[in-house]
Tab-separated table of C-alpha atoms and ligand atoms in Angstrom:
chain	number	residue	atom	x	y	z
A	1	UNK	CA	-9.613	26.477	-2.545
A	2	UNK	CA	-11.939	23.285	-2.566
A	3	UNK	CA	-11.755	23.101	1.195
A	4	UNK	CA	-12.328	26.882	2.007
A	5	UNK	CA	-15.260	27.395	-1.698
A	6	UNK	CA	-17.170	24.319	0.033
A	7	UNK	CA	-16.846	25.950	3.911
A	8	UNK	CA	-18.241	28.665	2.450
A	9	UNK	CA	-21.305	27.341	0.977
A	10	UNK	CA	-21.833	25.545	4.057
A	11	UNK	CA	-21.214	21.852	2.666
A	12	UNK	CA	-19.543	20.268	6.026
A	13	UNK	CA	-16.132	19.040	5.086
A	14	UNK	CA	-16.219	15.320	5.913
A	15	UNK	CA	-12.889	15.523	7.670
A	16	UNK	CA	-13.287	13.681	11.116
A	17	UNK	CA	-10.859	16.012	13.194
A	18	UNK	CA	-11.825	18.911	14.201
A	19	UNK	CA	-8.143	19.626	14.693
A	20	UNK	CA	-6.931	18.750	11.740
A	21	UNK	CA	-9.376	21.405	9.594
A	22	UNK	CA	-7.411	23.438	12.302
A	23	UNK	CA	-4.211	22.851	11.075
A	24	UNK	CA	-5.953	23.279	7.496
A	25	UNK	CA	-7.350	25.649	7.337
A	26	UNK	CA	-6.688	29.915	7.766
A	27	UNK	CA	-7.227	30.511	11.125
A	28	UNK	CA	-11.988	31.220	11.346
A	29	UNK	CA	-12.263	35.070	11.937
A	30	UNK	CA	-13.073	36.108	15.959
A	31	UNK	CA	-17.401	36.595	16.756
A	32	UNK	CA	-17.550	33.663	13.668
A	33	UNK	CA	-18.466	30.373	15.298
A	34	UNK	CA	-16.538	27.260	12.289
A	35	UNK	CA	-18.834	24.675	11.000
A	36	UNK	CA	-18.876	22.474	13.977
A	37	UNK	CA	-17.639	18.889	11.922
A	38	UNK	CA	-17.548	15.356	13.519
A	39	UNK	CA	-18.657	12.705	10.594
A	40	UNK	CA	-16.310	10.406	9.861
A	41	UNK	CA	-16.220	10.427	5.934
A	42	UNK	CA	-16.449	7.634	4.004
A	43	UNK	CA	-13.661	8.269	1.600
A	44	UNK	CA	-10.323	7.164	4.009
A	45	UNK	CA	-8.204	9.931	2.147
A	46	UNK	CA	-10.229	12.245	4.376
A	47	UNK	CA	-10.094	10.709	7.419
A	48	UNK	CA	-6.672	11.620	9.861
A	49	UNK	CA	-5.588	7.051	10.742
A	50	UNK	CA	-2.605	7.004	13.246
A	51	UNK	CA	-0.736	3.741	13.670
A	52	UNK	CA	-2.355	3.089	17.024
A	53	UNK	CA	-5.417	1.035	15.966
A	54	UNK	CA	-7.415	0.178	18.930
A	55	UNK	CA	-10.276	-1.882	17.321
A	56	UNK	CA	-7.743	-4.772	16.522
A	57	UNK	CA	-9.541	-8.010	17.451
A	58	UNK	CA	-12.529	-6.293	15.349
A	59	UNK	CA	-10.032	-5.110	11.861
A	60	UNK	CA	-8.156	-8.434	12.469
A	61	UNK	CA	-11.754	-10.449	11.992
A	62	UNK	CA	-12.437	-8.086	9.409
A	63	UNK	CA	-9.211	-8.961	7.165
A	64	UNK	CA	-9.505	-13.126	7.347
A	65	UNK	CA	-13.089	-11.832	5.706
A	66	UNK	CA	-11.985	-9.485	3.174
A	67	UNK	CA	-9.623	-13.121	1.995
A	68	UNK	CA	-12.220	-15.478	2.511
A	69	UNK	CA	-13.714	-13.171	-0.276
A	70	UNK	CA	-10.715	-12.459	-2.589
A	71	UNK	CA	-10.318	-16.389	-2.693
A	72	UNK	CA	-13.088	-17.327	-3.630
A	73	UNK	CA	-13.287	-14.090	-5.491
A	74	UNK	CA	-16.419	-12.678	-3.957
A	75	UNK	CA	-15.107	-8.883	-4.574
A	76	UNK	CA	-17.367	-6.965	-3.537
A	77	UNK	CA	-17.399	-8.481	-0.664
A	78	UNK	CA	-13.865	-8.806	0.384
A	79	UNK	CA	-13.706	-5.058	-0.503
A	80	UNK	CA	-16.648	-4.471	2.251
A	81	UNK	CA	-14.732	-6.072	4.967
A	82	UNK	CA	-11.537	-3.778	4.003
A	83	UNK	CA	-13.506	-1.265	4.270
A	84	UNK	CA	-15.032	-1.798	6.534
A	85	UNK	CA	-11.281	-2.520	8.489
A	86	UNK	CA	-10.092	0.389	7.623
A	87	UNK	CA	-12.636	2.788	9.185
A	88	UNK	CA	-13.045	0.731	12.128
A	89	UNK	CA	-8.590	2.284	12.536
A	90	UNK	CA	-9.118	5.975	12.560
A	91	UNK	CA	-11.339	5.840	15.718
A	92	UNK	CA	-8.982	6.819	18.454
A	93	UNK	CA	-10.641	4.755	20.671
A	94	UNK	CA	-12.422	0.973	21.317
A	95	UNK	CA	-15.427	0.103	19.656
A	96	UNK	CA	-17.513	-1.322	23.280
A	97	UNK	CA	-21.138	-1.340	21.943
A	98	UNK	CA	-22.662	-1.604	18.866
A	99	UNK	CA	-24.461	1.791	19.579
A	100	UNK	CA	-20.468	3.340	18.818
A	101	UNK	CA	-21.564	2.281	14.831
A	102	UNK	CA	-24.117	3.997	14.053
A	103	UNK	CA	-23.520	6.959	12.435
A	104	UNK	CA	-19.681	4.714	10.634
A	105	UNK	CA	-19.714	4.920	7.016
A	106	UNK	CA	-19.020	1.416	5.388
A	107	UNK	CA	-20.540	-0.858	7.732
A	108	UNK	CA	-23.090	-3.606	6.938
A	109	UNK	CA	-25.329	-5.525	8.296
A	110	UNK	CA	-22.350	-8.284	7.239
A	111	UNK	CA	-20.073	-6.825	9.254
A	112	UNK	CA	-21.828	-5.332	12.210
A	113	UNK	CA	-23.853	-9.472	12.673
A	114	UNK	CA	-20.014	-10.265	13.270
A	115	UNK	CA	-18.433	-7.571	15.773
A	116	UNK	CA	-22.149	-8.715	17.630
A	117	UNK	CA	-20.394	-11.989	17.687
A	118	UNK	CA	-16.813	-10.568	18.753
A	119	UNK	CA	-18.695	-7.571	21.250
A	120	UNK	CA	-20.970	-10.540	22.808
A	121	UNK	CA	-18.834	-14.261	22.804
A	122	UNK	CA	-15.053	-11.915	22.785
A	123	UNK	CA	-14.520	-13.675	19.125
A	124	UNK	CA	-16.123	-14.547	15.579
A	125	UNK	CA	-17.801	-18.217	14.947
A	126	UNK	CA	-17.656	-17.077	11.518
A	127	UNK	CA	-14.191	-16.250	11.253
A	128	UNK	CA	-12.824	-19.577	13.321
A	129	UNK	CA	-14.491	-21.424	11.295
A	130	UNK	CA	-12.446	-19.773	8.551
A	131	UNK	CA	-9.692	-19.799	10.098
A	132	UNK	CA	-9.750	-23.686	10.397
A	133	UNK	CA	-11.092	-24.305	6.806
A	134	UNK	CA	-8.413	-26.384	4.803
A	135	UNK	CA	-8.641	-24.687	1.770
A	136	UNK	CA	-8.567	-21.099	3.457
A	137	UNK	CA	-5.393	-22.103	5.590
A	138	UNK	CA	-3.867	-24.056	2.342
A	139	UNK	CA	-4.586	-20.612	-0.106
A	140	UNK	CA	-3.101	-18.582	2.784
A	141	UNK	CA	-0.193	-20.739	3.577
A	142	UNK	CA	1.150	-21.132	-0.378
A	143	UNK	CA	-0.005	-17.160	-1.364
A	144	UNK	CA	2.937	-16.519	1.723
A	145	UNK	CA	6.006	-17.270	-1.152
A	146	UNK	CA	6.800	-14.504	-3.064
A	147	UNK	CA	5.099	-15.035	-7.246
A	148	UNK	CA	3.056	-17.547	-6.140
A	149	UNK	CA	-1.071	-15.108	-6.529
A	150	UNK	CA	-4.093	-16.844	-5.342
A	151	UNK	CA	-4.967	-18.216	-9.314
A	152	UNK	CA	-1.948	-20.642	-8.324
A	153	UNK	CA	-2.487	-21.430	-4.975
A	154	UNK	CA	-6.198	-21.974	-6.443
A	155	UNK	CA	-4.888	-24.678	-9.411
A	156	UNK	CA	-1.861	-26.269	-6.905
A	157	UNK	CA	-5.045	-26.737	-3.440
A	158	UNK	CA	-7.180	-28.404	-6.349
A	159	UNK	CA	-4.158	-30.999	-7.724
A	160	UNK	CA	-4.293	-32.052	-3.623
A	161	UNK	CA	-1.400	-30.184	-2.777
A	162	UNK	CA	-1.236	-29.028	0.955
A	163	UNK	CA	1.985	-28.082	2.511
A	164	UNK	CA	5.380	-26.722	0.730
A	165	UNK	CA	7.070	-30.178	0.795
A	166	UNK	CA	4.099	-31.383	-1.364
A	167	UNK	CA	4.371	-28.829	-3.900
A	168	UNK	CA	8.310	-29.373	-4.131
A	169	UNK	CA	8.266	-33.261	-4.656
A	170	UNK	CA	5.518	-32.721	-6.686
A	171	UNK	CA	7.396	-33.490	-10.534
A	172	UNK	CA	5.283	-31.765	-12.446
A	173	UNK	CA	5.270	-28.757	-10.629
A	174	UNK	CA	7.023	-26.113	-12.948
A	175	UNK	CA	8.248	-23.207	-10.527
A	176	UNK	CA	9.049	-19.928	-12.351
A	177	UNK	CA	12.298	-18.311	-10.984
A	178	UNK	CA	9.547	-15.964	-8.970
A	179	UNK	CA	9.129	-18.868	-7.163
A	180	UNK	CA	12.179	-21.222	-6.887
A	181	UNK	CA	13.093	-17.933	-5.451
A	182	UNK	CA	10.686	-16.992	-2.781
A	183	UNK	CA	10.600	-20.060	-1.287
A	184	UNK	CA	15.000	-20.399	-1.337
A	185	UNK	CA	14.565	-17.362	0.567
A	186	UNK	CA	11.479	-17.978	2.612
A	187	UNK	CA	12.018	-17.670	5.640
A	188	UNK	CA	13.585	-14.121	5.368
A	189	UNK	CA	11.116	-12.679	3.372
A	190	UNK	CA	8.360	-13.528	5.536
A	191	UNK	CA	10.558	-12.030	8.331
A	192	UNK	CA	8.799	-7.843	8.949
A	193	UNK	CA	11.700	-5.498	7.688
A	194	UNK	CA	12.683	-3.115	10.268
A	195	UNK	CA	12.902	0.303	10.182
A	196	UNK	CA	16.382	-0.224	11.485
A	197	UNK	CA	16.545	-2.613	7.976
A	198	UNK	CA	15.149	-0.102	5.754
A	199	UNK	CA	17.288	2.822	6.616
A	200	UNK	CA	19.572	1.145	5.879
A	201	UNK	CA	18.515	-0.293	2.484
A	202	UNK	CA	18.060	3.658	2.175
A	203	UNK	CA	21.364	4.526	2.340
A	204	UNK	CA	22.082	0.551	-0.199
A	205	UNK	CA	20.190	2.199	-2.329
A	206	UNK	CA	21.438	6.009	-2.152
A	207	UNK	CA	24.948	5.144	-2.572
A	208	UNK	CA	24.155	3.047	-5.595
A	209	UNK	CA	22.550	6.055	-6.958
A	210	UNK	CA	24.859	8.617	-6.918
A	211	UNK	CA	27.950	7.073	-7.893
A	212	UNK	CA	25.420	6.690	-10.970
A	213	UNK	CA	24.811	9.994	-11.149
A	214	UNK	CA	25.038	12.633	-8.324
A	215	UNK	CA	21.305	14.934	-9.236
A	216	UNK	CA	19.376	12.369	-8.672
A	217	UNK	CA	17.160	11.958	-5.567
A	218	UNK	CA	15.873	9.353	-3.522
A	219	UNK	CA	12.302	8.648	-2.161
A	220	UNK	CA	11.323	6.033	0.854
A	221	UNK	CA	8.374	5.735	0.542
A	222	UNK	CA	5.450	2.409	1.164
A	223	UNK	CA	4.088	1.610	4.555
A	224	UNK	CA	7.870	3.432	6.258
A	225	UNK	CA	6.358	6.700	4.673
A	226	UNK	CA	3.251	6.403	6.741
A	227	UNK	CA	5.272	5.781	9.920
A	228	UNK	CA	5.448	2.142	10.339
A	229	UNK	CA	7.453	0.006	12.412
A	230	UNK	CA	7.857	-2.952	10.546
A	231	UNK	CA	6.901	-2.925	6.746
A	232	UNK	CA	6.562	-6.996	4.431
A	233	UNK	CA	9.341	-5.140	1.585
A	234	UNK	CA	11.100	-1.264	2.103
A	235	UNK	CA	9.613	0.813	-1.740
A	236	UNK	CA	12.088	3.747	-3.230
A	237	UNK	CA	11.070	5.774	-5.595
A	238	UNK	CA	13.880	7.765	-8.444
A	239	UNK	CA	13.121	10.251	-9.875
A	240	UNK	CA	16.459	12.581	-11.609
A	241	UNK	CA	16.238	16.137	-14.011
A	242	UNK	CA	17.911	14.233	-16.247
A	243	UNK	CA	15.734	14.402	-19.718
A	244	UNK	CA	15.421	10.881	-20.527
A	245	UNK	CA	17.756	9.136	-17.967
A	246	UNK	CA	14.647	7.398	-16.293
A	247	UNK	CA	14.604	5.125	-18.853
A	248	UNK	CA	18.446	3.273	-19.020
A	249	UNK	CA	19.320	4.660	-14.764
A	250	UNK	CA	17.420	1.703	-12.896
A	251	UNK	CA	19.314	-0.724	-15.079
A	252	UNK	CA	22.559	1.043	-14.257
A	253	UNK	CA	21.404	1.086	-10.329
A	254	UNK	CA	20.218	-2.456	-11.368
A	255	UNK	CA	24.685	-3.332	-12.383
A	256	UNK	CA	25.767	-1.414	-9.595
A	257	UNK	CA	23.732	-3.590	-6.762
A	258	UNK	CA	24.986	-6.542	-8.787
A	259	UNK	CA	28.415	-5.860	-9.046
A	260	UNK	CA	28.207	-5.343	-4.860
A	261	UNK	CA	26.909	-9.115	-4.763
A	262	UNK	CA	23.914	-8.297	-2.952
A	263	UNK	CA	21.266	-8.807	-5.780
A	264	UNK	CA	19.977	-12.071	-5.153
A	265	UNK	CA	16.583	-11.674	-7.337
A	266	UNK	CA	15.372	-9.000	-9.614
A	267	UNK	CA	12.708	-8.896	-12.209
A	268	UNK	CA	13.172	-5.735	-14.009
A	269	UNK	CA	9.529	-3.954	-15.640
A	270	UNK	CA	10.965	-1.412	-18.334
A	271	UNK	CA	9.090	2.217	-18.415
A	272	UNK	CA	5.708	1.654	-21.165
A	273	UNK	CA	5.294	5.603	-19.709
A	274	UNK	CA	3.414	7.328	-22.969
A	275	UNK	CA	2.522	10.811	-22.171
A	276	UNK	CA	0.528	11.665	-25.920
A	277	UNK	CA	-1.977	8.414	-24.143
A	278	UNK	CA	-3.001	10.711	-20.559
A	279	UNK	CA	-4.885	10.171	-19.379
A	280	UNK	CA	-5.739	6.361	-18.605
A	281	UNK	CA	-9.718	6.539	-18.054
A	282	UNK	CA	-9.590	2.982	-16.406
A	283	UNK	CA	-8.720	1.608	-14.157
A	284	UNK	CA	-4.868	0.765	-13.549
A	285	UNK	CA	-2.989	-1.406	-10.916
A	286	UNK	CA	0.366	-1.022	-11.875
A	287	UNK	CA	1.449	1.637	-13.129
A	288	UNK	CA	3.572	2.446	-16.468
A	289	UNK	CA	6.971	3.423	-14.775
A	290	UNK	CA	10.509	1.677	-14.489
A	291	UNK	CA	10.379	-0.108	-11.284
A	292	UNK	CA	11.550	-3.162	-10.161
A	293	UNK	CA	10.745	-5.701	-8.103
A	294	UNK	CA	14.781	-7.209	-5.841
A	295	UNK	CA	15.530	-8.669	-3.705
A	296	UNK	CA	18.750	-7.928	-1.832
A	297	UNK	CA	20.908	-8.869	1.090
A	298	UNK	CA	21.417	-7.182	3.872
A	299	UNK	CA	24.497	-7.169	5.943
A	300	UNK	CA	23.610	-6.851	9.424
A	301	UNK	CA	26.784	-4.779	10.322
A	302	UNK	CA	25.121	-2.379	8.465
A	303	UNK	CA	22.441	-2.311	10.869
A	304	UNK	CA	21.661	0.475	13.425
A	305	UNK	CA	20.763	-2.154	16.361
A	306	UNK	CA	21.554	-5.343	13.972
A	307	UNK	CA	18.838	-7.457	11.407
A	308	UNK	CA	15.455	-8.057	13.017
A	309	UNK	CA	16.399	-12.059	12.902
A	310	UNK	CA	16.238	-15.409	15.280
A	311	UNK	CA	18.731	-15.214	17.869
A	312	UNK	CA	20.449	-18.500	16.833
A	313	UNK	CA	20.572	-17.415	12.682
A	314	UNK	CA	24.628	-16.293	12.954
A	315	UNK	CA	24.304	-15.587	8.535
A	316	UNK	CA	24.887	-12.267	9.385
A	317	UNK	CA	22.678	-11.513	6.815
A	318	UNK	CA	19.877	-11.548	5.994
A	319	UNK	CA	17.577	-10.901	2.295
A	320	UNK	CA	14.847	-7.782	1.505
A	321	UNK	CA	12.417	-7.484	-0.674
A	322	UNK	CA	12.567	-3.507	-2.456
A	323	UNK	CA	10.824	-1.816	-5.161
A	324	UNK	CA	12.164	0.016	-6.557
A	325	UNK	CA	9.926	3.384	-8.602
A	326	UNK	CA	11.677	4.801	-11.370
A	327	UNK	CA	8.855	7.837	-12.738
A	328	UNK	CA	10.195	10.639	-14.986
A	329	UNK	CA	10.972	14.006	-12.497
A	330	UNK	CA	7.458	15.571	-12.861
A	331	UNK	CA	5.516	12.411	-12.777
A	332	UNK	CA	7.247	12.362	-9.015
A	333	UNK	CA	4.584	14.213	-7.654
A	334	UNK	CA	1.718	11.500	-8.889
A	335	UNK	CA	3.416	8.509	-8.151
A	336	UNK	CA	5.041	9.381	-4.739
A	337	UNK	CA	1.354	10.351	-3.832
A	338	UNK	CA	0.678	6.445	-5.308
A	339	UNK	CA	3.201	4.385	-3.667
A	340	UNK	CA	2.580	5.831	-0.266
A	341	UNK	CA	-0.323	3.808	-0.142
A	342	UNK	CA	-2.303	2.847	2.488
A	343	UNK	CA	-4.092	0.898	-0.490
A	344	UNK	CA	-7.654	1.724	0.508
A	345	UNK	CA	-5.804	5.677	1.157
A	346	UNK	CA	-5.669	5.359	-2.219
A	347	UNK	CA	-8.833	3.372	-3.009
A	348	UNK	CA	-11.197	6.245	-1.509
A	349	UNK	CA	-8.343	8.735	-3.116
A	350	UNK	CA	-9.079	7.882	-7.170
A	351	UNK	CA	-13.023	7.602	-6.128
A	352	UNK	CA	-12.741	10.538	-3.559
A	353	UNK	CA	-11.114	12.564	-7.197
A	354	UNK	CA	-13.975	11.044	-9.459
A	355	UNK	CA	-17.377	11.202	-7.784
A	356	UNK	CA	-16.889	14.403	-5.709
A	357	UNK	CA	-14.404	16.553	-7.954
A	358	UNK	CA	-14.604	14.685	-11.455
A	359	UNK	CA	-11.100	14.719	-11.751
A	360	UNK	CA	-9.010	10.773	-12.285
A	361	UNK	CA	-6.207	10.367	-10.350
A	362	UNK	CA	-3.251	7.890	-10.799
A	363	UNK	CA	-0.458	6.968	-10.427
A	364	UNK	CA	1.096	9.696	-13.141
A	365	UNK	CA	-1.378	12.263	-14.018
A	366	UNK	CA	-4.194	14.441	-11.736
A	367	UNK	CA	-7.147	15.452	-14.524
A	368	UNK	CA	-9.717	18.171	-14.650
A	369	UNK	CA	-12.967	16.276	-16.656
A	370	UNK	CA	-14.785	19.738	-16.020
A	371	UNK	CA	-12.023	21.805	-18.467
A	372	UNK	CA	-10.577	18.648	-20.082
A	373	UNK	CA	-6.911	19.019	-18.634
A	374	UNK	CA	-3.886	17.515	-17.129
A	375	UNK	CA	-3.155	19.144	-13.197
A	376	UNK	CA	0.900	20.512	-13.874
A	377	UNK	CA	2.198	19.946	-10.534
A	378	UNK	CA	6.301	20.672	-12.788
A	379	UNK	CA	8.769	22.752	-10.305
A	380	UNK	CA	6.111	21.195	-7.042
A	381	UNK	CA	7.498	18.414	-6.821
A	382	UNK	CA	9.565	18.720	-3.087
A	383	UNK	CA	5.646	20.450	-2.093
A	384	UNK	CA	3.820	17.118	-2.002
A	385	UNK	CA	2.003	17.722	1.196
A	386	UNK	CA	0.718	20.877	0.615
A	387	UNK	CA	-0.224	19.382	-3.399
A	388	UNK	CA	-2.710	16.944	-1.799
A	389	UNK	CA	-3.221	19.006	0.721
A	390	UNK	CA	-4.858	21.577	-1.856
A	391	UNK	CA	-6.075	19.249	-3.994
A	392	UNK	CA	-7.966	16.358	-0.834
A	393	UNK	CA	-8.639	19.193	1.669
A	394	UNK	CA	-6.069	17.273	3.798
A	395	UNK	CA	-3.612	14.147	4.030
A	396	UNK	CA	-3.409	12.504	6.857
A	397	UNK	CA	-1.679	9.483	7.767
A	398	UNK	CA	-3.411	6.164	6.637
A	399	UNK	CA	-2.681	3.066	7.074
B	1	LIG	N1	-0.192	0.165	-3.939
B	1	LIG	C1	-1.507	0.768	-4.574
B	1	LIG	N2	-2.831	0.091	-5.121
B	1	LIG	C2	-1.774	-2.167	-5.080
B	1	LIG	C3	-0.929	-2.017	-5.141
B	1	LIG	C4	0.728	-1.007	-4.481
B	1	LIG	O1	-1.516	1.761	-4.852
B	1	LIG	N3	-2.284	-2.105	-6.355
B	1	LIG	C5	0.291	1.415	-3.321
B	1	LIG	C6	-0.242	1.281	-2.399
B	1	LIG	C7	1.117	0.981	-1.205
B	1	LIG	C8	2.885	1.305	-1.821
B	1	LIG	O2	2.029	1.129	-3.497
B	1	LIG	C9	3.336	-0.316	-2.021
B	1	LIG	O3	2.840	-1.023	-1.490
B	1	LIG	P1	2.992	-2.597	-0.654
B	1	LIG	O4	4.815	-2.366	0.150
B	1	LIG	O5	3.315	-3.824	-0.861
B	1	LIG	O6	2.355	-1.809	0.598
B	1	LIG	P2	3.160	-1.086	2.078
B	1	LIG	O7	1.712	-0.570	2.589
B	1	LIG	O8	4.525	-0.630	1.918
B	1	LIG	O9	3.155	-2.408	2.893
B	1	LIG	P3	4.143	-3.546	3.727
B	1	LIG	O10	4.361	-2.302	4.985
B	1	LIG	O11	3.364	-4.470	4.584
B	1	LIG	O12	5.243	-3.244	2.905
B	2	LIG	MG1	5.985	-2.238	1.179
């Protein structure tokens, strides 16, 4: 209804493509002219983005800069480059000159200077300098290990460590269980997970869950839900209509995976979800639902077309990162919306809710600040796309 309201009021709806409007709005009555809309929205949640990226040459450069700022804890610049990358990913065509970017949001002077260099020389010298920087290379290497964040990586770098063998042979370094597993399965976990592998894992989780309870629901989420061919992990949401069962179901699923001999690692976090504490007024990076971060052993025989492995790898299995989240059923729609991503999409969806709709959105709830009311979605769990559509105009796929 917001969509139609804003049309009625003659406000331009900041949606990038006209066909999107045709997809989502009732047909405009004959004889009337629809408002032409060509603006690229500053919000990722209002930009239609496909998995094809026509501007990879620029977005790869922006991502290096963003990572570099992240390592230096300069959050504003990091976010600026991530936003700029997200805007360019939504464009259907290659940017051929700076003039093409004139009407685009979220592109500042620094971003444009980098683009200008790339347009002129085919590369950015600033980015090349970062890529050849020893600190950047080392932090990139260390943070590529499961369980190693920027803080630990920086600490190790400051101690003069530069390689994995430096870390593994340094007697004073104590690796936690997550990091030990990260090193143990480094090759496997660093290799992309294919769609076929994600499907095979879906079958395994489905079988495990339904052996325990028949009325649970399982959804593949994260990058694969957005149509990506490859991911760094596989994310699933599991939920059940049995009241409070979501608090005990996950340990049961984990036990079953262990009995099957395929559980290589498990970090289980019990639910801290408390409906009486909603809405949360601060932005929360992680939700309160029960969840677990797993590494599973995936047999090649279970994967259609075989594993995404090197030819000479004759083990016949690989390790894969899997995340399971268990929201209560009446929170399913919010959890699914939050876990589908991308990160930028989620960030902007919340920002859009706050700034444009005076609402608070997180993975648990949507709260209308003007009415002091939580928006209920009970009984509408299957209508996720229409849910986000009626709330935020559209829900195009966004990477
Ligand atoms: N998410 C989020 N904020 C975070 C981390 C995650 O909103 N800080 C959401 C968005 C994506 C989803 O959770 C799953 O996270 P990832 O698996 O890290 O992302 P992905 O999009 O699935 O990417 P990949 O394909 O590489 O797994
Ligand atoms: Mg993922």
